[in-house]
mmCIF file of C-alpha atoms in Angstrom:
data_model
loop_
_atom_site.group_PDB
_atom_site.id
_atom_site.type_symbol
_atom_site.label_atom_id
_atom_site.label_comp_id
_atom_site.label_asym_id
_atom_site.label_seq_id
_atom_site.Cartn_x
_atom_site.Cartn_y
_atom_site.Cartn_z
ATOM 1 C CA UNK A 22 0.000 0.000 0.000
ATOM 2 C CA UNK A 23 1.168 3.487 -0.762
ATOM 3 C CA UNK A 24 0.477 6.673 1.196
ATOM 4 C CA UNK A 25 -3.162 7.055 2.104
ATOM 5 C CA UNK A 26 -4.508 3.993 0.289
ATOM 6 C CA UNK A 27 -7.027 2.082 2.381
ATOM 7 C CA UNK A 28 -6.899 -1.654 2.904
ATOM 8 C CA UNK A 29 -10.635 -1.828 2.183
ATOM 9 C CA UNK A 30 -11.712 1.097 -0.002
ATOM 10 C CA UNK A 31 -15.349 2.171 0.044
ATOM 11 C CA UNK A 32 -17.710 1.375 -2.796
ATOM 12 C CA UNK A 33 -18.740 4.972 -3.310
ATOM 13 C CA UNK A 34 -16.564 7.833 -4.514
ATOM 14 C CA UNK A 35 -17.218 10.109 -1.539
ATOM 15 C CA UNK A 36 -16.247 7.394 0.974
ATOM 16 C CA UNK A 37 -12.553 6.530 0.899
ATOM 17 C CA UNK A 38 -12.873 3.477 3.143
ATOM 18 C CA UNK A 39 -15.529 1.036 4.284
ATOM 19 C CA UNK A 40 -17.635 1.924 7.287
ATOM 20 C CA UNK A 41 -17.369 0.262 10.683
ATOM 21 C CA UNK A 42 -20.666 -1.487 9.929
ATOM 22 C CA UNK A 43 -19.374 -2.882 6.645
ATOM 23 C CA UNK A 44 -16.239 -4.083 8.432
ATOM 24 C CA UNK A 45 -18.325 -5.747 11.159
ATOM 25 C CA UNK A 46 -20.466 -7.473 8.523
ATOM 26 C CA UNK A 47 -17.375 -8.731 6.663
ATOM 27 C CA UNK A 48 -15.867 -10.014 9.914
ATOM 28 C CA UNK A 49 -19.149 -11.700 10.905
ATOM 29 C CA UNK A 50 -19.453 -13.368 7.487
ATOM 30 C CA UNK A 51 -15.834 -14.549 7.639
ATOM 31 C CA UNK A 52 -16.189 -15.968 11.165
ATOM 32 C CA UNK A 53 -19.407 -17.736 10.183
ATOM 33 C CA UNK A 54 -17.890 -19.132 6.979
ATOM 34 C CA UNK A 55 -15.163 -20.946 8.926
ATOM 35 C CA UNK A 56 -17.587 -22.239 11.575
ATOM 36 C CA UNK A 57 -16.303 -20.252 14.548
ATOM 37 C CA UNK A 58 -18.541 -19.035 17.356
ATOM 38 C CA UNK A 59 -19.701 -15.479 16.651
ATOM 39 C CA UNK A 60 -19.864 -14.568 20.333
ATOM 40 C CA UNK A 61 -16.147 -15.334 20.726
ATOM 41 C CA UNK A 62 -14.819 -13.818 17.500
ATOM 42 C CA UNK A 63 -15.811 -10.250 16.743
ATOM 43 C CA UNK A 64 -14.115 -7.112 15.535
ATOM 44 C CA UNK A 65 -13.021 -6.169 19.047
ATOM 45 C CA UNK A 66 -11.464 -9.562 19.825
ATOM 46 C CA UNK A 67 -9.594 -9.408 16.500
ATOM 47 C CA UNK A 68 -8.298 -5.948 17.370
ATOM 48 C CA UNK A 69 -7.226 -7.144 20.786
ATOM 49 C CA UNK A 70 -5.515 -10.254 19.413
ATOM 50 C CA UNK A 71 -3.627 -8.230 16.828
ATOM 51 C CA UNK A 72 -2.168 -5.744 19.295
ATOM 52 C CA UNK A 73 -1.419 -8.535 21.793
ATOM 53 C CA UNK A 74 0.689 -10.255 19.133
ATOM 54 C CA UNK A 75 2.440 -6.980 18.322
ATOM 55 C CA UNK A 76 3.166 -6.444 22.008
ATOM 56 C CA UNK A 77 4.577 -9.968 22.422
ATOM 57 C CA UNK A 78 6.830 -9.446 19.416
ATOM 58 C CA UNK A 79 8.054 -5.905 20.211
ATOM 59 C CA UNK A 80 7.450 -5.583 23.969
ATOM 60 C CA UNK A 81 6.688 -1.938 23.191
ATOM 61 C CA UNK A 82 3.750 -0.554 25.105
ATOM 62 C CA UNK A 83 4.237 2.745 23.260
ATOM 63 C CA UNK A 84 3.646 1.072 19.889
ATOM 64 C CA UNK A 85 0.517 -0.586 21.219
ATOM 65 C CA UNK A 86 -0.611 2.724 22.702
ATOM 66 C CA UNK A 87 -0.251 4.411 19.315
ATOM 67 C CA UNK A 88 -2.049 1.613 17.472
ATOM 68 C CA UNK A 89 -4.985 1.588 19.879
ATOM 69 C CA UNK A 90 -5.215 5.339 20.263
ATOM 70 C CA UNK A 91 -5.273 5.028 24.072
ATOM 71 C CA UNK A 92 -4.021 7.922 26.178
ATOM 72 C CA UNK A 93 -3.471 6.169 29.497
ATOM 73 C CA UNK A 94 -0.889 3.447 29.953
ATOM 74 C CA UNK A 95 -2.935 1.698 32.655
ATOM 75 C CA UNK A 96 -5.790 1.134 30.188
ATOM 76 C CA UNK A 97 -3.354 -0.514 27.785
ATOM 77 C CA UNK A 98 -2.069 -2.762 30.552
ATOM 78 C CA UNK A 99 -5.629 -3.871 31.374
ATOM 79 C CA UNK A 100 -6.475 -4.244 27.685
ATOM 80 C CA UNK A 101 -3.517 -6.551 27.060
ATOM 81 C CA UNK A 102 -3.700 -8.382 30.370
ATOM 82 C CA UNK A 103 -0.062 -7.550 31.044
ATOM 83 C CA UNK A 104 1.300 -7.952 34.550
ATOM 84 C CA UNK A 105 1.829 -4.565 36.168
ATOM 85 C CA UNK A 106 5.477 -5.254 37.047
ATOM 86 C CA UNK A 107 6.293 -6.241 33.425
ATOM 87 C CA UNK A 108 4.430 -3.223 32.087
ATOM 88 C CA UNK A 109 6.296 -0.829 34.345
ATOM 89 C CA UNK A 110 9.656 -2.354 33.439
ATOM 90 C CA UNK A 111 8.899 -2.145 29.721
ATOM 91 C CA UNK A 112 7.391 1.328 29.883
ATOM 92 C CA UNK A 113 10.500 2.706 31.627
ATOM 93 C CA UNK A 114 12.528 1.856 28.528
ATOM 94 C CA UNK A 115 10.090 3.685 26.226
ATOM 95 C CA UNK A 116 10.613 7.384 25.718
ATOM 96 C CA UNK A 117 7.366 9.316 25.456
#
């Protein structure tokens, strides 16, 4: 992808990307098509899984904070289920 291209462009000229509702429908259809339980696999759980994998790989709470758009570090810690001691150790090495 280059510059401001969107992963899923909208179908109409005035909309550059798909709406949150279109994304939710696509995710629901995909989860259903591979016979997973809808109540366990939604757009939020996919978002959470993605950033959890990024955190495990980079150990950078700052990167996760930027990706999620969260302002408070304690909300990121709760979101990821990170132990407070690990989070504090890692966050001390991140310059904000």
